[in-house]
Amino acid sequence: MTQHAIDETPCTAIPVRDGCQLSARIWQPVDSAPVPAILEILPYRKRDGTETRDATTHPIYAAHGYACLRVDLRGTGESEGLFDDEYSEQELCDIEDVIAWIAAQPWCTGAVGIMGISWGGFNGLQVAARRPDALKAVISACSSVDRFADDIHYKGGCELTESVNWATHIMSWFSLPPDPEQTGNWRDVWLNRLENTPFAAAEWARHRTRDAYWRHASICEDFAAINTPILSISGWHDGYRNTPAKLLEGVTNSPVKAIIGPWNHKYPHIATPEPRIDFIGESLRWWDRWLKGIDTGVEADPALRAYVMDSMAPARTYPERAGRWVGLPDWPAPQVTTRDMPLGDGSLGGNGLSAPVSVTTDARAGEAIGRYFPCAYGALELPGDQQHDDARAACFDSEPLDAPFTVLGAPVLRLRLSSDQPFGQLVVRLCDVAPDGASTLICYGLLNLQFRDGFAQAVPLTPGAPVDATVTLDQMAYRLPAGHRLRLAVQTSCWPLVWPAPGQVSLSLLNGTLSLPELTGDAQSITFDAPRPLPESILREHRAELEQVERARENGHDVIRIRSDFGAYENVETGLLQDCLLEETYAIDPQDVAKASILSVWTRKMSRGDFNVATIVTARFETDASQFRLKTRLEAFDGDSKLFERTFEDTIERNAG
């Protein structure tokens, strides 16, 4: 294939319908006829946020005959206007306008693709559901189709603590000024951003059911709206691992293909654990087919290409996961059958329960489960040995397996139970128990029992009255060897992953069945090319990264402190020096789990010559039996002087467990 020389424009203004101008970095082939375009639009600052990652994709696409645009969302980076909320109507309208602008340029054929990971993966799917004329293909990585039930704020109706760090994280990103080299009135723009930065955490916490706020931009509301080919990518160590299967099952009006590897929350050519794949080559096959009309064979690819991870000893980090790639022509797949395993007296797969099993709240249950989505930005990201949490849960073990067993899909647990309170949480873990007793997490699921009949309305439990509840665990592809046991662990809390229920709870498990998706038929063995060599980083390290974890007992609370110093790095092309530090403190009263708190502090610094700025976002969220109390302070510094300070406070009633 012809390789083009490329031109790069660092900041091009793109007007949208209200006159606001969004800033784009554009790579284009030199001296070519009009070409298709690829758009990635997100808030993480193209000049000093994603610039290194962008260099691993867009210039390569451009050399293969595409115009590539990396655009900052409204109110971020060098783009004008003000940010309002994630995936807002304003954001999606802006993206539609950017797509239309691109398609109308003389250098574009009129065919546009959109790609992205995480935020950019979300809004790519969301815009596809709005059917802009020029949008012809989507690549979405590490995204969700359901903003309430399967996102960073709530999972199974349980409120994730990661939402606190996320709120602090985005406020620290969005409160930074534009680069003075590209924006002459940067200080005025900065002050306007600071004065209008929204307190998104309060908005998220206020919407505690799957109401119109969350249904907006949740494409699972109407999969039929999608008529654009989608390549969906995720990783088994990512929080958004369920999306590929949901798209394959839900979208019927256009082609969908899925790739799921062993990865964390990163593109698959730079993700961990290994093995990585040639994401550039796979994505070019997708773009060439749907943007250029070249038959690249993507339509003949298996619907699902999944990496089946082999059993490994539990670890907080893996440089590589052993396993194999398999391809399934269809999803759901006839090669995957369901094995029902009843819960017995400490057993899984034998006779049923002879007596109710009691499960009570333990404030320390959950310490080994890891983060919601590992992103290589903090300690304790991957799950550790689950024996710590197993000892604080009701466990049901299978007999040692007499043959290997491959889980492929989403396990489902159906329970009949009662609670001694009008509230309660179900935390369900599926584990691989080795002969030496080591317990490795395979996957887990959460359910706020007040949402047992759906997420639209919270319905309190009647203490002592039996109810039926279904917990769908996360998708997984995992092979257990003969001699290992399957363990199902059930608990009522999972701190610090999930905010605890309003008080101590005792559940009585009356009966239950675990339905396991088992790969029993032949699956195609497939391979991927290894990743292409990465371009040399444009970041020069000034201080290495450092992580520290401390556990303590203070004032009757169990306390975990995590300090993640991301180091200082200089962009050798722009001269910008960046410095970032995250400090987290999690505290819970083991005698009254309703009393819990999180302190999250993000510090960001930028400098170049006389330009020297910083923001500090300090968020303290705490809860008791009746309320969430949220307090955040935003500080901004110009040199040694504090330029701005603002405090946000809110109290929200716990009207849903």
XYZ file of C-alpha atoms in Angstrom:
657
model
C 0.000 0.000 0.000
C 1.248 3.490 -0.877
C 2.633 5.399 2.079
C 1.941 9.148 1.932
C 4.013 11.938 3.344
C 1.859 13.869 5.779
C 1.272 17.428 6.930
C 0.263 18.269 10.467
C -1.668 21.334 11.650
C -1.606 21.685 15.461
C -4.702 23.845 16.014
C -7.437 24.402 13.430
C -10.693 26.105 14.447
C -13.911 24.239 13.594
C -17.126 26.295 13.983
C -20.284 24.690 15.392
C -23.894 25.871 15.161
C -23.836 28.451 17.985
C -20.622 30.105 16.716
C -18.323 28.402 19.222
C -15.068 27.150 17.716
C -13.540 23.796 18.615
C -9.832 23.207 18.229
C -8.549 20.352 16.053
C -5.149 18.819 15.460
C -5.128 17.523 11.881
C -2.862 15.059 10.067
C -3.315 14.844 6.281
C -1.598 13.070 3.405
C 0.388 15.433 1.207
C -0.637 16.091 -2.409
C -3.442 13.547 -2.498
C -6.930 13.515 -3.939
C -9.751 13.940 -1.413
C -9.600 11.216 1.237
C -11.922 9.833 3.929
C -11.546 11.250 7.429
C -11.193 9.756 10.915
C -12.334 11.764 13.940
C -11.442 11.338 17.612
C -13.077 13.935 19.862
C -12.674 13.970 23.613
C -11.836 16.289 26.505
C -8.313 15.164 27.387
C -6.344 18.022 25.868
C -4.622 17.199 22.602
C -1.642 19.489 23.360
C -0.701 18.092 26.762
C -2.932 15.118 27.544
C -3.227 12.506 24.791
C -0.530 13.794 22.472
C 1.757 10.774 22.941
C -1.069 8.259 22.492
C -2.385 10.166 19.457
C 1.009 9.760 17.814
C 0.557 5.962 17.856
C -2.528 6.093 15.610
C -3.409 9.229 13.661
C -0.146 9.914 11.785
C -0.093 6.260 10.691
C -3.683 6.428 9.420
C -2.833 9.646 7.579
C 0.135 7.964 5.906
C -2.316 5.322 4.648
C -4.535 7.906 2.988
C -6.819 9.373 5.644
C -7.336 12.847 7.057
C -7.234 12.442 10.840
C -8.615 14.923 13.318
C -8.100 14.930 17.076
C -10.571 17.513 18.448
C -10.905 18.907 21.982
C -14.455 19.003 23.296
C -16.064 22.360 24.068
C -14.460 24.046 27.075
C -11.376 21.811 27.134
C -7.875 22.212 25.782
C -7.844 24.982 23.165
C -11.564 24.742 22.323
C -13.868 27.650 23.102
C -17.005 27.519 25.211
C -17.745 25.816 28.517
C -18.001 22.166 29.464
C -21.365 21.250 31.005
C -21.534 17.489 31.617
C -20.393 14.193 30.160
C -22.240 13.149 26.977
C -24.564 16.144 27.174
C -26.889 17.175 24.357
C -24.506 20.060 23.683
C -21.572 17.683 23.300
C -23.398 15.389 20.890
C -24.674 18.318 18.793
C -21.118 19.653 18.596
C -19.860 16.293 17.335
C -22.563 16.163 14.669
C -21.473 19.636 13.531
C -17.805 18.628 13.462
C -18.623 15.571 11.321
C -20.623 17.736 8.904
C -17.789 20.293 8.722
C -15.231 17.582 7.970
C -17.391 16.006 5.261
C -17.791 19.401 3.538
C -14.043 20.114 3.279
C -12.478 19.915 -0.203
C -9.859 17.465 1.092
C -12.514 14.986 2.290
C -14.470 12.492 0.180
C -17.484 13.019 2.445
C -16.983 9.716 4.312
C -16.130 10.062 8.020
C -15.305 7.455 10.680
C -15.245 8.098 14.412
C -13.010 6.300 16.891
C -12.296 6.534 20.574
C -11.571 4.824 23.847
C -13.516 5.419 27.056
C -15.066 8.898 26.687
C -14.386 8.862 22.953
C -15.711 5.305 22.761
C -18.932 6.384 24.457
C -19.626 9.430 22.314
C -18.793 7.574 19.094
C -21.586 5.089 19.781
C -23.919 7.836 20.980
C -23.444 9.923 17.835
C -23.856 6.842 15.645
C -27.319 6.406 17.176
C -28.155 9.917 15.892
C -27.273 8.892 12.317
C -25.351 11.859 10.902
C -25.256 11.463 7.125
C -21.483 11.445 6.727
C -20.717 8.959 9.519
C -19.872 5.636 7.861
C -17.986 3.590 10.491
C -17.214 3.436 14.220
C -14.412 1.933 16.304
C -15.350 2.038 19.986
C -13.007 0.780 22.707
C -13.700 0.390 26.419
C -17.158 1.964 26.348
C -20.687 1.273 27.613
C -24.158 1.169 26.126
C -25.881 1.770 29.496
C -24.888 4.861 31.468
C -26.657 3.797 34.666
C -26.411 0.045 35.094
C -22.923 -0.455 33.657
C -20.802 2.668 33.971
C -18.388 4.290 36.401
C -21.167 5.806 38.536
C -23.453 2.857 39.265
C -23.134 -0.861 38.623
C -26.137 -3.048 39.261
C -27.706 -0.053 41.010
C -24.845 0.078 43.542
C -22.966 3.372 43.710
C -19.308 2.942 42.841
C -16.705 4.870 44.823
C -14.768 5.309 41.567
C -17.327 7.990 40.718
C -15.706 10.208 43.375
C -12.243 9.975 41.844
C -13.753 10.378 38.398
C -15.507 13.621 39.409
C -12.285 14.935 40.936
C -10.275 13.739 37.952
C -12.355 15.504 35.304
C -12.609 18.726 37.319
C -8.815 18.774 37.503
C -8.567 18.209 33.728
C -11.246 20.685 32.709
C -10.137 23.493 35.005
C -6.745 23.857 33.296
C -6.094 26.785 30.908
C -5.462 26.471 27.178
C -1.900 26.575 25.937
C -0.851 30.278 25.738
C 0.977 29.562 22.478
C -2.399 28.841 20.855
C -4.713 31.166 22.822
C -3.699 34.796 23.262
C -6.260 35.570 25.983
C -5.596 32.320 27.809
C -5.879 33.831 31.307
C -9.363 35.228 30.609
C -10.415 31.885 29.116
C -9.020 30.135 32.177
C -10.899 32.333 34.653
C -14.121 31.807 32.731
C -13.629 28.047 32.896
C -12.849 28.145 36.601
C -15.903 30.239 37.398
C -18.202 27.951 35.398
C -16.794 24.517 36.201
C -19.793 22.309 37.060
C -20.054 20.189 40.200
C -20.801 17.041 38.236
C -20.501 14.706 41.229
C -23.608 16.172 42.846
C -25.601 15.764 39.641
C -24.567 12.115 39.346
C -25.332 11.350 42.994
C -28.715 13.067 42.813
C -29.947 10.736 40.063
C -30.105 7.476 41.980
C -32.390 5.539 39.632
C -32.313 4.913 35.900
C -34.219 8.089 35.091
C -34.224 10.320 32.004
C -30.811 11.732 32.967
C -29.152 8.321 32.565
C -31.343 7.116 29.706
C -30.069 10.065 27.676
C -27.196 8.802 25.496
C -27.619 5.195 26.692
C -27.807 3.542 23.297
C -29.324 0.364 24.759
C -32.574 2.374 24.844
C -32.839 1.897 21.084
C -30.262 -0.334 19.434
C -32.318 -0.135 16.232
C -31.177 3.481 15.824
C -27.692 2.228 14.935
C -27.102 1.694 11.220
C -23.328 2.235 11.166
C -20.787 -0.631 11.179
C -19.160 -0.936 14.614
C -15.912 -2.545 15.700
C -16.161 -2.942 19.486
C -13.008 -3.564 21.532
C -12.487 -4.183 25.226
C -10.368 -6.103 27.731
C -11.069 -8.637 30.450
C -9.267 -6.393 32.944
C -11.392 -3.376 32.005
C -14.579 -2.197 33.713
C -16.379 -2.012 30.351
C -15.936 -5.637 29.291
C -19.684 -6.225 28.760
C -20.185 -3.860 25.824
C -18.991 -6.046 22.914
C -21.518 -8.798 23.735
C -24.319 -6.273 24.243
C -23.629 -4.674 20.864
C -23.446 -8.056 19.130
C -26.770 -9.046 20.687
C -28.543 -5.703 20.341
C -27.489 -4.078 17.052
C -29.156 -5.800 14.110
C -29.265 -3.073 11.441
C -25.538 -2.939 10.717
C -22.434 -5.142 11.002
C -20.854 -5.466 14.456
C -17.570 -7.213 15.183
C -15.929 -7.569 18.586
C -12.401 -8.133 19.923
C -11.797 -8.757 23.633
C -8.270 -9.299 24.899
C -6.673 -9.642 28.338
C -6.214 -5.884 28.571
C -6.821 -3.031 30.957
C -8.429 0.327 30.026
C -6.163 1.068 27.050
C -6.029 0.677 23.285
C -4.885 -2.897 22.543
C -1.543 -1.959 20.996
C -0.413 -0.212 24.210
C -2.461 -2.073 26.850
C -1.385 -4.491 29.564
C -1.221 -7.372 30.204
C 0.316 -8.827 27.042
C -0.297 -10.152 24.457
C -1.012 -6.934 22.591
C -2.196 -6.938 18.991
C -1.676 -4.886 15.844
C -4.577 -2.541 16.529
C -3.426 -0.262 13.706
C -3.631 -3.078 11.188
C -7.047 -4.237 12.431
C -8.458 -0.728 12.423
C -7.102 -0.005 8.938
C -8.915 -3.109 7.696
C -12.106 -1.642 9.204
C -11.573 1.864 7.832
C -10.562 0.637 4.369
C -13.717 -1.463 4.079
C -16.276 1.052 5.294
C -14.644 4.375 4.320
C -12.935 3.387 1.062
C -15.067 0.447 -0.089
C -12.109 -1.962 -0.274
C -12.878 -5.622 0.392
C -10.537 -6.356 3.310
C -12.347 -9.432 4.585
C -13.659 -7.860 7.778
C -17.197 -9.014 7.068
C -15.962 -12.611 7.128
C -14.237 -12.156 10.498
C -15.792 -14.048 13.417
C -18.430 -12.021 15.243
C -16.426 -12.406 18.452
C -12.677 -12.802 18.728
C -11.868 -13.407 22.377
C -8.749 -14.213 24.345
C -9.436 -17.140 26.675
C -7.215 -16.524 29.693
C -5.573 -19.505 31.339
C -5.653 -19.959 35.092
C -2.866 -18.040 36.831
C -1.993 -17.357 40.442
C -3.623 -14.122 41.665
C -1.490 -10.996 41.310
C -1.978 -7.234 41.521
C -0.307 -6.889 38.138
C 0.460 -9.220 35.239
C 3.012 -8.424 32.543
C 1.400 -11.170 30.454
C -1.620 -13.503 30.619
C -1.243 -16.992 29.219
C -4.122 -18.142 27.019
C -5.336 -18.492 23.455
C -7.369 -16.548 20.908
C -10.636 -18.081 19.724
C -13.139 -16.951 17.115
C -16.889 -17.530 17.193
C -18.785 -16.888 13.927
C -21.940 -15.827 15.766
C -22.887 -14.359 19.128
C -24.775 -15.734 20.975
C -22.777 -18.812 19.977
C -24.060 -22.387 19.709
C -20.633 -23.522 20.935
C -21.471 -21.995 24.344
C -23.910 -23.982 26.459
C -25.276 -23.364 29.942
C -24.353 -25.495 32.936
C -26.675 -25.003 35.929
C -25.016 -25.493 39.309
C -27.300 -25.399 42.383
C -26.046 -23.883 45.627
C -25.732 -26.507 48.346
C -24.413 -26.612 51.888
C -21.087 -25.028 51.047
C -21.183 -26.790 47.699
C -21.683 -25.733 44.105
C -23.239 -28.145 41.653
C -24.576 -30.758 44.078
C -27.741 -30.947 46.136
C -29.625 -27.801 47.184
C -29.467 -26.010 50.518
C -30.787 -27.944 53.506
C -31.044 -24.761 55.604
C -30.811 -21.003 55.009
C -27.309 -19.553 54.754
C -26.702 -16.288 56.594
C -24.578 -13.567 55.011
C -23.793 -10.529 57.146
C -22.045 -7.248 56.420
C -18.291 -7.184 56.925
C -16.569 -3.837 56.369
C -13.387 -5.538 55.197
C -15.042 -7.690 52.536
C -13.886 -6.246 49.222
C -10.313 -5.213 49.972
C -8.940 -7.727 47.452
C -11.301 -7.077 44.530
C -9.302 -4.304 42.844
C -10.500 -1.187 41.040
C -13.563 -0.808 38.835
C -11.440 -0.201 35.756
C -7.686 -0.619 35.911
C -6.123 2.192 33.917
C -2.498 2.077 35.061
C -2.937 5.194 37.169
C -3.120 3.864 40.719
C -2.126 1.141 43.136
C -4.185 -1.966 43.974
C -5.741 -1.955 40.503
C -6.048 -5.668 39.747
C -7.639 -8.160 42.146
C -5.397 -9.859 44.670
C -5.769 -13.290 46.263
C -9.471 -13.614 47.026
C -8.931 -15.746 50.131
C -9.060 -12.531 52.175
C -12.547 -11.723 50.904
C -13.670 -15.358 50.688
C -13.235 -15.631 54.466
C -15.788 -12.796 54.843
C -18.373 -14.249 52.447
C -20.648 -17.229 52.069
C -18.724 -19.577 49.767
C -19.958 -22.444 47.634
C -17.285 -24.698 46.123
C -17.521 -27.236 43.336
C -15.805 -30.582 43.478
C -12.335 -30.568 41.911
C -12.836 -30.442 38.153
C -12.162 -33.749 36.415
C -11.580 -31.933 33.094
C -10.754 -28.360 32.041
C -13.689 -25.946 32.172
C -13.881 -22.803 30.008
C -16.201 -19.984 31.026
C -17.165 -17.848 28.021
C -19.917 -15.313 28.549
C -21.768 -13.834 31.512
C -22.568 -16.120 34.478
C -25.991 -15.567 36.065
C -26.918 -16.237 39.697
C -30.593 -16.630 40.616
C -31.311 -16.462 44.329
C -34.252 -16.612 46.670
C -33.428 -14.745 49.835
C -34.677 -12.481 52.594
C -33.161 -9.478 54.365
C -33.504 -8.196 57.911
C -33.468 -4.625 56.561
C -35.423 -2.764 53.850
C -32.152 -2.450 51.921
C -29.210 -4.615 50.983
C -26.513 -5.283 48.420
C -25.498 -8.483 46.709
C -21.855 -8.821 45.746
C -21.197 -12.050 43.869
C -17.732 -13.257 42.920
C -16.769 -16.247 40.794
C -13.310 -17.542 41.644
C -10.799 -20.141 40.478
C -9.465 -22.040 43.511
C -6.159 -23.824 42.971
C -5.158 -26.980 44.857
C -2.927 -24.857 47.109
C -5.957 -22.721 48.132
C -5.081 -19.597 46.143
C -8.296 -17.926 44.940
C -8.187 -15.977 41.667
C -11.093 -13.704 40.725
C -12.700 -14.695 37.422
C -15.512 -12.106 37.377
C -18.058 -10.469 39.660
C -21.507 -8.892 39.691
C -23.348 -6.358 41.861
C -26.998 -5.752 42.668
C -28.662 -3.193 44.898
C -31.583 -5.326 46.108
C -33.941 -2.374 45.971
C -33.537 -2.664 42.182
C -34.317 -6.397 42.030
C -37.277 -5.658 39.700
C -35.430 -3.162 37.471
C -33.482 0.069 37.748
C -36.305 2.515 37.039
C -37.562 2.505 40.631
C -36.107 1.568 44.014
C -38.468 -0.736 45.909
C -37.589 -1.297 49.596
C -37.489 -4.856 50.860
C -39.945 -6.102 53.484
C -37.726 -7.424 56.298
C -38.020 -11.170 56.585
C -40.075 -11.604 53.392
C -38.530 -13.870 50.721
C -37.794 -12.282 47.323
C -36.199 -13.448 44.098
C -33.087 -11.689 42.823
C -30.941 -12.193 39.734
C -27.332 -11.060 39.502
C -25.634 -11.075 36.105
C -21.874 -11.236 36.486
C -19.466 -9.624 34.037
C -18.569 -11.245 30.741
C -15.441 -13.381 30.877
C -13.371 -15.924 28.923
C -11.377 -18.043 31.371
C -10.106 -21.642 31.385
C -9.800 -23.589 34.635
C -7.601 -26.702 34.544
C -8.560 -30.100 35.925
C -8.071 -30.327 39.678
C -9.148 -26.727 40.325
C -12.470 -25.778 41.934
C -15.043 -23.168 41.033
C -16.016 -20.996 43.968
C -19.061 -18.750 44.193
C -18.701 -16.159 46.960
C -21.675 -14.083 48.130
C -21.308 -11.028 50.360
C -23.319 -7.934 51.275
C -20.643 -5.268 50.971
C -17.558 -4.547 48.895
C -15.578 -1.644 50.328
C -13.769 0.311 48.948
C -15.203 -0.598 45.504
C -18.815 0.214 46.426
C -20.390 2.687 48.836
C -21.856 0.601 51.663
C -25.586 0.160 52.285
C -27.201 2.461 54.905
C -26.382 0.000 57.688
C -25.487 -3.523 58.728
C -27.469 -6.168 56.821
C -28.072 -9.863 57.349
C -29.293 -11.810 54.326
C -30.696 -15.324 54.445
C -30.018 -17.296 51.272
C -32.843 -19.778 50.837
C -31.893 -21.379 47.532
C -30.065 -20.493 44.361
C -28.626 -21.651 41.065
C -25.563 -20.441 39.194
C -25.883 -20.691 35.414
C -22.439 -20.853 33.844
C -21.801 -20.254 30.125
C -19.401 -23.010 29.125
C -17.469 -23.266 25.873
C -18.223 -26.865 24.932
C -18.048 -26.774 21.122
C -15.146 -26.207 18.786
C -14.017 -22.613 18.443
C -11.825 -21.359 15.631
C -8.224 -20.796 16.626
C -7.132 -17.368 15.437
C -4.050 -15.186 15.531
C -3.303 -11.486 15.431
C -0.213 -9.757 14.168
C 2.041 -8.291 16.843
C 1.835 -4.526 17.382
C 3.828 -2.298 15.094
C 6.807 -0.551 16.707
C 5.666 2.498 18.621
C 7.008 5.915 17.656
C 9.596 7.367 19.957
C 7.908 9.121 22.878
C 7.887 12.883 22.763
C 7.841 13.004 26.575
C 11.058 13.525 28.524
C 10.917 12.220 32.092
C 11.806 14.717 34.803
C 10.663 12.618 37.774
C 9.711 8.948 37.820
C 6.316 7.628 38.888
C 5.853 6.488 42.485
C 3.030 4.683 44.295
C 2.549 4.168 48.029
C -0.178 2.313 49.938
C -0.739 2.614 53.681
C -3.316 0.890 55.891
C -4.130 2.172 59.364
C -6.704 2.161 62.161
C -7.685 5.713 63.123
C -10.524 6.999 65.307
C -12.319 3.687 65.100
C -12.118 3.611 61.294
C -10.253 1.311 58.924
C -8.229 3.617 56.664
C -6.514 3.010 53.319
C -4.275 5.731 51.872
C -3.013 5.564 48.301
C -0.530 8.075 46.886
C 0.028 7.905 43.127
C 2.688 10.333 41.915
C 2.655 10.173 38.132
C 5.924 12.000 37.806
C 6.873 15.057 35.772
C 7.199 14.931 31.987
C 8.202 17.469 29.357
C 6.759 17.494 25.847
C 9.864 18.069 23.751
C 7.790 19.408 20.838
C 5.711 21.990 22.718
C 8.027 22.541 25.692
C 5.159 22.006 28.146
C 6.134 20.392 31.444
C 3.354 18.407 33.163
C 3.205 17.146 36.732
C 0.374 15.165 38.300
C -0.327 13.686 41.752
C -3.334 11.756 43.083
C -3.874 11.182 46.811
C -6.779 9.041 48.029
C -8.008 8.190 51.522
C -10.752 5.622 52.129
C -12.214 5.276 55.646
C -15.022 3.133 57.049
C -16.377 2.403 60.529
C -16.478 -1.413 60.803
C -19.079 -1.162 63.579
C -21.361 1.057 61.476
C -20.572 0.639 57.787
C -22.961 3.434 56.806
C -20.278 5.801 58.096
C -17.740 5.886 55.299
C -15.754 8.599 53.563
C -13.416 9.230 50.657
C -10.913 12.061 50.320
C -9.593 12.485 46.785
C -7.015 15.128 45.847
C -5.786 15.690 42.285
C -2.922 18.139 41.758
C -1.930 19.147 38.207
C 0.821 21.509 37.149
C 1.804 22.928 33.753
C 4.772 25.103 32.980
C 6.937 26.471 30.165
C 9.196 29.450 30.663
C 7.190 32.188 32.416
C 3.999 30.142 32.124
C 3.546 28.270 35.423
C 0.066 27.223 36.534
C -1.515 24.601 38.772
C -4.894 23.397 39.944
C -5.739 21.418 43.069
C -9.105 19.690 43.393
C -9.892 18.403 46.880
C -13.058 16.335 47.216
C -14.402 14.853 50.441
C -17.488 12.684 50.160
C -18.979 10.991 53.200
C -22.130 9.112 54.030
C -24.214 7.931 56.942
C -27.500 6.039 57.116
C -29.548 8.850 55.589
C -27.345 11.199 53.547
C -24.430 11.695 51.184
C -22.458 14.848 51.960
C -20.293 16.181 49.156
C -17.731 18.959 49.441
C -15.186 19.907 46.797
C -12.686 22.755 46.708
C -11.149 23.958 43.446
C -7.972 26.061 43.706
C -5.986 27.545 40.829
C -2.518 29.066 40.977
C -0.727 31.376 38.553
C 2.898 31.133 39.559
C 3.103 31.417 43.344
C -0.175 33.340 43.609
C -3.569 31.796 44.186
C -5.670 33.049 41.317
C -8.966 31.399 42.194
C -10.759 29.382 44.848
C -14.278 27.992 44.872
C -16.066 25.517 47.129
C -18.937 23.267 46.042
C -21.181 21.620 48.645
C -24.301 19.493 48.508
C -26.259 17.036 50.645
C -28.227 14.276 48.978
C -30.771 12.011 50.626
C -30.177 8.272 50.333
C -33.508 7.375 48.810
C -32.223 4.171 47.195
C -30.141 1.973 49.464
